[in-house]
PDB file of C-alpha atoms and ligand atoms in Angstrom:
ATOM      1  CA  MET A 299      35.019  95.183  -6.412  1.00  0.00           C
ATOM      2  CA  LYS A 300      32.208  94.046  -4.143  1.00  0.00           C
ATOM      3  CA  ILE A 301      29.899  96.940  -3.179  1.00  0.00           C
ATOM      4  CA  ILE A 302      27.137  96.650  -0.595  1.00  0.00           C
ATOM      5  CA  LYS A 303      24.673  99.530  -0.713  1.00  0.00           C
ATOM      6  CA  LEU A 304      22.527 100.093   2.351  1.00  0.00           C
ATOM      7  CA  ASP A 305      19.674 102.516   2.852  1.00  0.00           C
ATOM      8  CA  ALA A 306      20.340 103.008   6.572  1.00  0.00           C
ATOM      9  CA  ILE A 307      22.700 101.504   9.154  1.00  0.00           C
ATOM     10  CA  ASP A 308      24.172 102.537  12.490  1.00  0.00           C
ATOM     11  CA  SER A 309      27.729 102.826  11.115  1.00  0.00           C
ATOM     12  CA  THR A 310      29.272 101.412   7.927  1.00  0.00           C
ATOM     13  CA  ASN A 311      32.523 100.832   9.843  1.00  0.00           C
ATOM     14  CA  THR A 312      30.744  98.746  12.495  1.00  0.00           C
ATOM     15  CA  TYR A 313      28.754  96.835   9.849  1.00  0.00           C
ATOM     16  CA  LEU A 314      31.834  96.056   7.738  1.00  0.00           C
ATOM     17  CA  ARG A 315      33.892  94.937  10.733  1.00  0.00           C
ATOM     18  CA  GLN A 316      31.089  92.586  11.798  1.00  0.00           C
ATOM     19  CA  LEU A 317      30.751  91.249   8.238  1.00  0.00           C
ATOM     20  CA  SER A 318      34.497  90.648   8.004  1.00  0.00           C
ATOM     21  CA  MET A 319      34.270  88.453  11.108  1.00  0.00           C
ATOM     22  CA  GLU A 320      31.393  86.437   9.641  1.00  0.00           C
ATOM     23  CA  GLU A 321      32.709  85.866   6.115  1.00  0.00           C
ATOM     24  CA  LYS A 322      35.879  86.039   4.047  1.00  0.00           C
ATOM     25  CA  LEU A 323      35.672  89.380   2.262  1.00  0.00           C
ATOM     26  CA  PRO A 324      37.426  90.266  -0.987  1.00  0.00           C
ATOM     27  CA  ASP A 325      39.980  93.067  -0.738  1.00  0.00           C
ATOM     28  CA  PHE A 326      38.399  96.516  -1.328  1.00  0.00           C
ATOM     29  CA  THR A 327      34.878  95.424  -0.377  1.00  0.00           C
ATOM     30  CA  ILE A 328      32.875  98.630   0.064  1.00  0.00           C
ATOM     31  CA  VAL A 329      29.842  99.260   2.260  1.00  0.00           C
ATOM     32  CA  THR A 330      27.994 102.489   1.633  1.00  0.00           C
ATOM     33  CA  ALA A 331      24.913 103.887   3.360  1.00  0.00           C
ATOM     34  CA  ALA A 332      22.519 106.680   2.448  1.00  0.00           C
ATOM     35  CA  LEU A 333      22.085 107.303   6.176  1.00  0.00           C
ATOM     36  CA  GLN A 334      24.091 106.406   9.267  1.00  0.00           C
ATOM     37  CA  THR A 335      22.143 106.562  12.507  1.00  0.00           C
ATOM     38  CA  ALA A 336      25.258 106.354  14.698  1.00  0.00           C
ATOM     39  CA  GLY A 337      28.110 107.431  12.432  1.00  0.00           C
ATOM     40  CA  LYS A 338      31.430 107.386  14.289  1.00  0.00           C
ATOM     41  CA  GLY A 339      34.003 110.164  14.156  1.00  0.00           C
ATOM     42  CA  GLN A 340      37.521 110.448  15.520  1.00  0.00           C
ATOM     43  CA  MET A 341      38.088 110.367  19.283  1.00  0.00           C
ATOM     44  CA  GLY A 342      34.608 109.120  20.127  1.00  0.00           C
ATOM     45  CA  THR A 343      32.749 111.916  18.313  1.00  0.00           C
ATOM     46  CA  LYS A 344      29.641 111.444  16.147  1.00  0.00           C
ATOM     47  CA  TRP A 345      29.632 111.874  12.396  1.00  0.00           C
ATOM     48  CA  ASN A 346      26.416 113.454  11.139  1.00  0.00           C
ATOM     49  CA  ALA A 347      25.496 113.773   7.491  1.00  0.00           C
ATOM     50  CA  GLU A 348      22.201 114.550   5.759  1.00  0.00           C
ATOM     51  CA  LYS A 349      20.595 111.459   4.248  1.00  0.00           C
ATOM     52  CA  GLY A 350      21.340 110.769   0.575  1.00  0.00           C
ATOM     53  CA  LYS A 351      23.387 113.916  -0.006  1.00  0.00           C
ATOM     54  CA  ASN A 352      26.823 112.746   1.099  1.00  0.00           C
ATOM     55  CA  LEU A 353      29.211 109.824   0.937  1.00  0.00           C
ATOM     56  CA  THR A 354      29.452 107.733   4.079  1.00  0.00           C
ATOM     57  CA  PHE A 355      31.230 104.496   3.259  1.00  0.00           C
ATOM     58  CA  SER A 356      33.815 102.011   4.489  1.00  0.00           C
ATOM     59  CA  VAL A 357      36.419 100.037   2.587  1.00  0.00           C
ATOM     60  CA  PHE A 358      37.800  96.667   3.685  1.00  0.00           C
ATOM     61  CA  LYS A 359      41.530  96.625   2.961  1.00  0.00           C
ATOM     62  CA  LYS A 360      43.579  93.514   3.641  1.00  0.00           C
ATOM     63  CA  ILE A 361      46.978  94.315   5.098  1.00  0.00           C
ATOM     64  CA  PHE A 362      49.836  91.872   5.184  1.00  0.00           C
ATOM     65  CA  CYS A 363      52.913  93.993   5.019  1.00  0.00           C
ATOM     66  CA  LEU A 364      52.530  96.542   7.805  1.00  0.00           C
ATOM     67  CA  GLU A 365      53.844  96.161  11.316  1.00  0.00           C
ATOM     68  CA  ASN A 366      51.422  97.520  13.937  1.00  0.00           C
ATOM     69  CA  GLU A 367      53.654 100.532  14.546  1.00  0.00           C
ATOM     70  CA  GLU A 368      53.540 101.331  10.801  1.00  0.00           C
ATOM     71  CA  ALA A 369      49.747 101.682  10.782  1.00  0.00           C
ATOM     72  CA  PHE A 370      49.886 105.425  10.154  1.00  0.00           C
ATOM     73  CA  TYR A 371      51.048 104.773   6.578  1.00  0.00           C
ATOM     74  CA  MET A 372      47.523 103.515   5.799  1.00  0.00           C
ATOM     75  CA  SER A 373      46.211 106.792   7.136  1.00  0.00           C
ATOM     76  CA  MET A 374      48.619 108.757   4.930  1.00  0.00           C
ATOM     77  CA  ALA A 375      47.693 106.639   1.888  1.00  0.00           C
ATOM     78  CA  THR A 376      43.973 107.216   2.491  1.00  0.00           C
ATOM     79  CA  SER A 377      44.389 110.974   2.952  1.00  0.00           C
ATOM     80  CA  LEU A 378      46.420 111.166  -0.254  1.00  0.00           C
ATOM     81  CA  ALA A 379      43.875 109.069  -2.165  1.00  0.00           C
ATOM     82  CA  ILE A 380      41.033 111.387  -1.166  1.00  0.00           C
ATOM     83  CA  TYR A 381      43.094 114.514  -1.719  1.00  0.00           C
ATOM     84  CA  ASN A 382      43.891 113.395  -5.271  1.00  0.00           C
ATOM     85  CA  ALA A 383      40.340 112.257  -6.011  1.00  0.00           C
ATOM     86  CA  LEU A 384      39.055 115.693  -4.974  1.00  0.00           C
ATOM     87  CA  LYS A 385      41.761 117.371  -7.027  1.00  0.00           C
ATOM     88  CA  HIS A 386      40.488 115.368 -10.014  1.00  0.00           C
ATOM     89  CA  PHE A 387      37.076 117.021  -9.468  1.00  0.00           C
ATOM     90  CA  GLN A 388      38.765 120.431  -9.252  1.00  0.00           C
ATOM     91  CA  VAL A 389      37.874 121.109  -5.636  1.00  0.00           C
ATOM     92  CA  PRO A 390      39.741 124.341  -4.753  1.00  0.00           C
ATOM     93  CA  LYS A 391      42.459 124.939  -2.145  1.00  0.00           C
ATOM     94  CA  LEU A 392      42.796 121.423  -0.793  1.00  0.00           C
ATOM     95  CA  ALA A 393      44.963 120.525   2.194  1.00  0.00           C
ATOM     96  CA  ILE A 394      45.397 117.628   4.596  1.00  0.00           C
ATOM     97  CA  LYS A 395      44.906 118.638   8.209  1.00  0.00           C
ATOM     98  CA  TRP A 396      46.803 116.251  10.449  1.00  0.00           C
ATOM     99  CA  PRO A 397      46.118 113.482  11.001  1.00  0.00           C
ATOM    100  CA  ASN A 398      43.596 112.902   8.236  1.00  0.00           C
ATOM    101  CA  ASP A 399      41.005 115.597   7.686  1.00  0.00           C
ATOM    102  CA  ILE A 400      40.682 116.958   4.181  1.00  0.00           C
ATOM    103  CA  LEU A 401      40.062 120.690   3.951  1.00  0.00           C
ATOM    104  CA  SER A 402      38.909 122.857   1.086  1.00  0.00           C
ATOM    105  CA  GLU A 403      39.387 126.607   1.535  1.00  0.00           C
ATOM    106  CA  ASN A 404      40.253 126.037   5.238  1.00  0.00           C
ATOM    107  CA  GLN A 405      36.991 124.168   5.913  1.00  0.00           C
ATOM    108  CA  LYS A 406      36.603 120.458   6.624  1.00  0.00           C
ATOM    109  CA  ILE A 407      35.128 118.600   3.676  1.00  0.00           C
ATOM    110  CA  CYS A 408      36.052 115.013   4.583  1.00  0.00           C
ATOM    111  CA  GLY A 409      36.794 112.974   7.705  1.00  0.00           C
ATOM    112  CA  ILE A 410      38.473 109.579   7.897  1.00  0.00           C
ATOM    113  CA  LEU A 411      38.193 106.940  10.614  1.00  0.00           C
ATOM    114  CA  ILE A 412      40.450 103.920  10.173  1.00  0.00           C
ATOM    115  CA  GLU A 413      39.918 100.939  12.461  1.00  0.00           C
ATOM    116  CA  ASN A 414      42.539  98.233  12.321  1.00  0.00           C
ATOM    117  CA  VAL A 415      41.625  94.556  12.421  1.00  0.00           C
ATOM    118  CA  ILE A 416      44.126  92.761  14.639  1.00  0.00           C
ATOM    119  CA  GLN A 417      44.398  88.974  14.759  1.00  0.00           C
ATOM    120  CA  ASN A 418      46.911  87.227  17.019  1.00  0.00           C
ATOM    121  CA  SER A 419      48.408  90.663  17.793  1.00  0.00           C
ATOM    122  CA  LYS A 420      49.034  91.320  14.104  1.00  0.00           C
ATOM    123  CA  MET A 421      47.256  93.751  11.828  1.00  0.00           C
ATOM    124  CA  THR A 422      45.467  91.811   9.097  1.00  0.00           C
ATOM    125  CA  ALA A 423      43.131  94.412   7.650  1.00  0.00           C
ATOM    126  CA  ALA A 424      41.913  97.977   7.982  1.00  0.00           C
ATOM    127  CA  ILE A 425      38.352  99.230   7.915  1.00  0.00           C
ATOM    128  CA  ILE A 426      38.716 102.585   6.212  1.00  0.00           C
ATOM    129  CA  GLY A 427      35.729 104.788   7.001  1.00  0.00           C
ATOM    130  CA  ILE A 428      35.213 107.855   4.842  1.00  0.00           C
ATOM    131  CA  GLY A 429      32.722 110.643   5.442  1.00  0.00           C
ATOM    132  CA  LEU A 430      32.754 113.086   2.533  1.00  0.00           C
ATOM    133  CA  ASN A 431      30.380 116.042   2.369  1.00  0.00           C
ATOM    134  CA  VAL A 432      29.180 116.112  -1.215  1.00  0.00           C
ATOM    135  CA  ASN A 433      25.857 117.813  -2.018  1.00  0.00           C
ATOM    136  CA  GLN A 434      24.892 119.063   1.454  1.00  0.00           C
ATOM    137  CA  THR A 435      25.069 122.853   1.625  1.00  0.00           C
ATOM    138  CA  VAL A 436      23.834 123.691   5.128  1.00  0.00           C
ATOM    139  CA  PHE A 437      25.963 122.837   8.165  1.00  0.00           C
ATOM    140  CA  LYS A 438      25.683 123.629  11.865  1.00  0.00           C
ATOM    141  CA  VAL A 439      27.091 127.056  12.704  1.00  0.00           C
ATOM    142  CA  GLY A 440      30.590 126.836  14.135  1.00  0.00           C
ATOM    143  CA  LEU A 441      31.321 123.471  12.521  1.00  0.00           C
ATOM    144  CA  ASN A 442      33.614 125.043   9.924  1.00  0.00           C
ATOM    145  CA  ALA A 443      32.477 122.434   7.399  1.00  0.00           C
ATOM    146  CA  SER A 444      32.175 122.522   3.640  1.00  0.00           C
ATOM    147  CA  SER A 445      31.145 120.196   0.837  1.00  0.00           C
ATOM    148  CA  LEU A 446      31.988 119.632  -2.809  1.00  0.00           C
ATOM    149  CA  LYS A 447      28.810 121.529  -3.772  1.00  0.00           C
ATOM    150  CA  LYS A 448      29.612 124.433  -1.458  1.00  0.00           C
ATOM    151  CA  SER A 449      33.156 124.858  -2.650  1.00  0.00           C
ATOM    152  CA  THR A 450      32.658 124.221  -6.393  1.00  0.00           C
ATOM    153  CA  GLY A 451      28.985 125.120  -6.964  1.00  0.00           C
ATOM    154  CA  VAL A 452      28.577 121.801  -8.783  1.00  0.00           C
ATOM    155  CA  HIS A 453      26.137 118.982  -7.888  1.00  0.00           C
ATOM    156  CA  PHE A 454      28.048 115.675  -7.898  1.00  0.00           C
ATOM    157  CA  ASP A 455      27.046 112.107  -8.649  1.00  0.00           C
ATOM    158  CA  LEU A 456      27.839 110.193  -5.431  1.00  0.00           C
ATOM    159  CA  ASP A 457      28.854 106.962  -7.195  1.00  0.00           C
ATOM    160  CA  GLU A 458      31.208 108.762  -9.548  1.00  0.00           C
ATOM    161  CA  VAL A 459      33.028 110.398  -6.615  1.00  0.00           C
ATOM    162  CA  MET A 460      33.150 107.128  -4.677  1.00  0.00           C
ATOM    163  CA  PHE A 461      34.654 105.229  -7.640  1.00  0.00           C
ATOM    164  CA  GLU A 462      37.340 107.872  -8.098  1.00  0.00           C
ATOM    165  CA  ILE A 463      38.248 107.587  -4.406  1.00  0.00           C
ATOM    166  CA  ALA A 464      38.347 103.773  -4.678  1.00  0.00           C
ATOM    167  CA  LYS A 465      40.612 104.055  -7.739  1.00  0.00           C
ATOM    168  CA  GLN A 466      43.020 106.365  -5.924  1.00  0.00           C
ATOM    169  CA  LEU A 467      42.896 104.185  -2.819  1.00  0.00           C
ATOM    170  CA  LYS A 468      44.031 101.198  -4.883  1.00  0.00           C
ATOM    171  CA  LYS A 469      46.888 103.253  -6.316  1.00  0.00           C
ATOM    172  CA  TYR A 470      48.079 104.454  -2.911  1.00  0.00           C
ATOM    173  CA  SER A 471      47.585 101.054  -1.240  1.00  0.00           C
ATOM    174  CA  HIS A 472      49.957  99.698  -3.855  1.00  0.00           C
ATOM    175  CA  LEU A 473      52.654 102.019  -2.474  1.00  0.00           C
ATOM    176  CA  ILE A 474      52.101 100.397   0.903  1.00  0.00           C
ATOM    177  CA  THR A 475      52.454  96.907  -0.569  1.00  0.00           C
ATOM    178  CA  GLU A 476      55.700  98.089  -2.176  1.00  0.00           C
ATOM    179  CA  ARG A 477      56.713  99.647   1.156  1.00  0.00           C
ATOM    180  CA  SER A 478      57.350 102.981  -0.581  1.00  0.00           C
ATOM    181  CA  PHE A 479      57.035 104.692   2.782  1.00  0.00           C
ATOM    182  CA  GLU A 480      59.414 107.560   2.034  1.00  0.00           C
ATOM    183  CA  LEU A 481      57.380 108.516  -1.049  1.00  0.00           C
ATOM    184  CA  LEU A 482      54.103 108.413   0.886  1.00  0.00           C
ATOM    185  CA  LYS A 483      55.472 110.458   3.780  1.00  0.00           C
ATOM    186  CA  ASN A 484      57.020 113.094   1.498  1.00  0.00           C
ATOM    187  CA  GLU A 485      53.821 113.596  -0.474  1.00  0.00           C
ATOM    188  CA  TYR A 486      51.696 113.630   2.699  1.00  0.00           C
ATOM    189  CA  GLU A 487      53.938 116.178   4.429  1.00  0.00           C
ATOM    190  CA  SER A 488      54.033 118.413   1.349  1.00  0.00           C
ATOM    191  CA  LEU A 489      50.233 118.763   1.538  1.00  0.00           C
ATOM    192  CA  LEU A 490      49.938 119.336   5.291  1.00  0.00           C
ATOM    193  CA  PHE A 491      47.760 122.252   6.348  1.00  0.00           C
ATOM    194  CA  ARG A 492      49.766 125.116   7.956  1.00  0.00           C
ATOM    195  CA  LYS A 493      53.112 123.372   7.468  1.00  0.00           C
ATOM    196  CA  ASP A 494      55.985 125.741   8.300  1.00  0.00           C
ATOM    197  CA  LYS A 495      53.554 128.512   9.249  1.00  0.00           C
ATOM    198  CA  PRO A 496      53.308 130.018  12.745  1.00  0.00           C
ATOM    199  CA  SER A 497      50.270 128.261  14.272  1.00  0.00           C
ATOM    200  CA  THR A 498      48.425 128.216  17.580  1.00  0.00           C
ATOM    201  CA  PHE A 499      47.666 124.948  19.380  1.00  0.00           C
ATOM    202  CA  LYS A 500      45.436 124.239  22.362  1.00  0.00           C
ATOM    203  CA  MET A 501      46.253 121.673  25.032  1.00  0.00           C
ATOM    204  CA  PRO A 502      43.559 119.681  26.896  1.00  0.00           C
ATOM    205  CA  ASN A 503      43.969 122.036  29.913  1.00  0.00           C
ATOM    206  CA  GLY A 504      43.045 124.991  27.678  1.00  0.00           C
ATOM    207  CA  LYS A 505      46.576 126.414  27.510  1.00  0.00           C
ATOM    208  CA  LEU A 506      47.611 127.826  24.129  1.00  0.00           C
ATOM    209  CA  PHE A 507      51.048 127.633  22.599  1.00  0.00           C
ATOM    210  CA  MET A 508      52.672 128.593  19.318  1.00  0.00           C
ATOM    211  CA  GLY A 509      54.712 126.429  16.996  1.00  0.00           C
ATOM    212  CA  PHE A 510      55.519 125.459  13.430  1.00  0.00           C
ATOM    213  CA  ILE A 511      54.291 122.155  11.978  1.00  0.00           C
ATOM    214  CA  GLN A 512      57.321 120.397  10.494  1.00  0.00           C
ATOM    215  CA  GLY A 513      55.944 116.990   9.544  1.00  0.00           C
ATOM    216  CA  VAL A 514      54.981 113.675  11.107  1.00  0.00           C
ATOM    217  CA  SER A 515      56.873 110.937  12.899  1.00  0.00           C
ATOM    218  CA  GLU A 516      56.824 107.309  11.709  1.00  0.00           C
ATOM    219  CA  ASP A 517      54.088 106.508  14.211  1.00  0.00           C
ATOM    220  CA  GLY A 518      51.886 109.390  13.103  1.00  0.00           C
ATOM    221  CA  LYS A 519      52.625 112.006  15.740  1.00  0.00           C
ATOM    222  CA  LEU A 520      52.764 115.652  14.667  1.00  0.00           C
ATOM    223  CA  ASN A 521      56.246 117.166  14.849  1.00  0.00           C
ATOM    224  CA  ILE A 522      56.051 120.775  15.980  1.00  0.00           C
ATOM    225  CA  LEU A 523      58.944 123.165  16.286  1.00  0.00           C
ATOM    226  CA  LEU A 524      58.415 125.086  19.518  1.00  0.00           C
ATOM    227  CA  GLU A 525      60.040 128.231  20.882  1.00  0.00           C
ATOM    228  CA  ASP A 526      63.762 127.855  21.530  1.00  0.00           C
ATOM    229  CA  ASP A 527      63.967 125.508  18.540  1.00  0.00           C
ATOM    230  CA  ILE A 528      62.756 122.480  20.476  1.00  0.00           C
ATOM    231  CA  MET A 529      61.119 119.865  18.280  1.00  0.00           C
ATOM    232  CA  THR A 530      58.321 117.936  20.029  1.00  0.00           C
ATOM    233  CA  ALA A 531      56.042 115.148  18.794  1.00  0.00           C
ATOM    234  CA  PHE A 532      52.387 115.338  19.860  1.00  0.00           C
ATOM    235  CA  ASP A 533      49.590 112.845  19.478  1.00  0.00           C
ATOM    236  CA  LEU A 534      45.941 113.590  18.725  1.00  0.00           C
ATOM    237  CA  LYS A 535      44.816 113.601  22.359  1.00  0.00           C
ATOM    238  CA  GLU A 536      47.444 116.165  23.305  1.00  0.00           C
ATOM    239  CA  ILE A 537      46.750 119.092  20.956  1.00  0.00           C
ATOM    240  CA  LYS A 538      44.177 120.834  18.823  1.00  0.00           C
ATOM    241  CA  LEU A 539      45.231 123.102  15.985  1.00  0.00           C
ATOM    242  CA  MET A 540      43.368 126.429  16.192  1.00  0.00           C
ATOM    243  CA  TYR A 541      42.473 127.852  12.776  1.00  0.00           C
TER     244      TYR A 541
HETATM  245  C1  BTN B 658      36.186 112.289  11.710  1.00  0.00           C
HETATM  246  O1  BTN B 658      35.796 112.467  12.857  1.00  0.00           O
HETATM  247  O2  BTN B 658      36.691 113.208  11.060  1.00  0.00           O
HETATM  248  C2  BTN B 658      36.065 110.935  11.082  1.00  0.00           C
HETATM  249  C3  BTN B 658      34.721 110.745  10.445  1.00  0.00           C
HETATM  250  C4  BTN B 658      34.552 109.424   9.751  1.00  0.00           C
HETATM  251  C5  BTN B 658      33.129 109.205   9.295  1.00  0.00           C
HETATM  252  C6  BTN B 658      32.985 107.981   8.448  1.00  0.00           C
HETATM  253  S1  BTN B 658      31.407 107.936   7.651  1.00  0.00           S
HETATM  254  C7  BTN B 658      31.676 106.286   7.163  1.00  0.00           C
HETATM  255  C8  BTN B 658      32.392 105.582   8.282  1.00  0.00           C
HETATM  256  N1  BTN B 658      31.442 105.013   9.233  1.00  0.00           N
HETATM  257  C9  BTN B 658      31.503 105.620  10.414  1.00  0.00           C
HETATM  258  O3  BTN B 658      30.780 105.331  11.403  1.00  0.00           O
HETATM  259  N2  BTN B 658      32.430 106.570  10.402  1.00  0.00           N
HETATM  260  C10 BTN B 658      33.127 106.642   9.135  1.00  0.00           C
END
């Protein structure tokens, strides 16, 4: 496994994508940085993490067997890999918050940003960006964030955690190669935060509504059972789960 360790960079995702265009990278090439100066989060947000205390890294994963509309399986595989790596380190009360946040005790501990590499309209690779709060213990008020140290009381070796995630990522990527989609989806749905519980969602216009998370659709939308037993699929831009 090729690992590139950087002291500081704008974003490991941006760096790895650029590198993949300049040279032929081995599968599972990892770029990690002690500090990101312009870390990217989901939906155009910024990802901030204290220098040297957390894991901010990106993995180059070649993809040959996924159609573009099956891309969400890579997201499920990544969430499951991180979930299981954190379980290995006995992080308490883990859950996957759709689409791919990892929570411990209802607080976000890890964020994932996957950027697909498309060539001739076909997905050829994914840049899997992982931001895991490890030894940082102070977070902005209202962020509802946690870290491995905060939720276990233990100081972790960053490399050890990263290698466990890489190991799990290889295992779950194998399920994608095998096209074991049913298995992936079942495990992912079984770990979904607030599944089958009455939950409140907010729409972009500020309106609130109630529903029960049932699972995800093939293309990664969240299936919610609304009043009057109507099942509706929402994408990330359409709703925010209030918790
Ligand atoms: C989220 O908003 O939850 C996704 C956060 C993803 C952050 C990681 S840190 C490493 C990689 N490089 C980036 O610029 N972003 C991802």
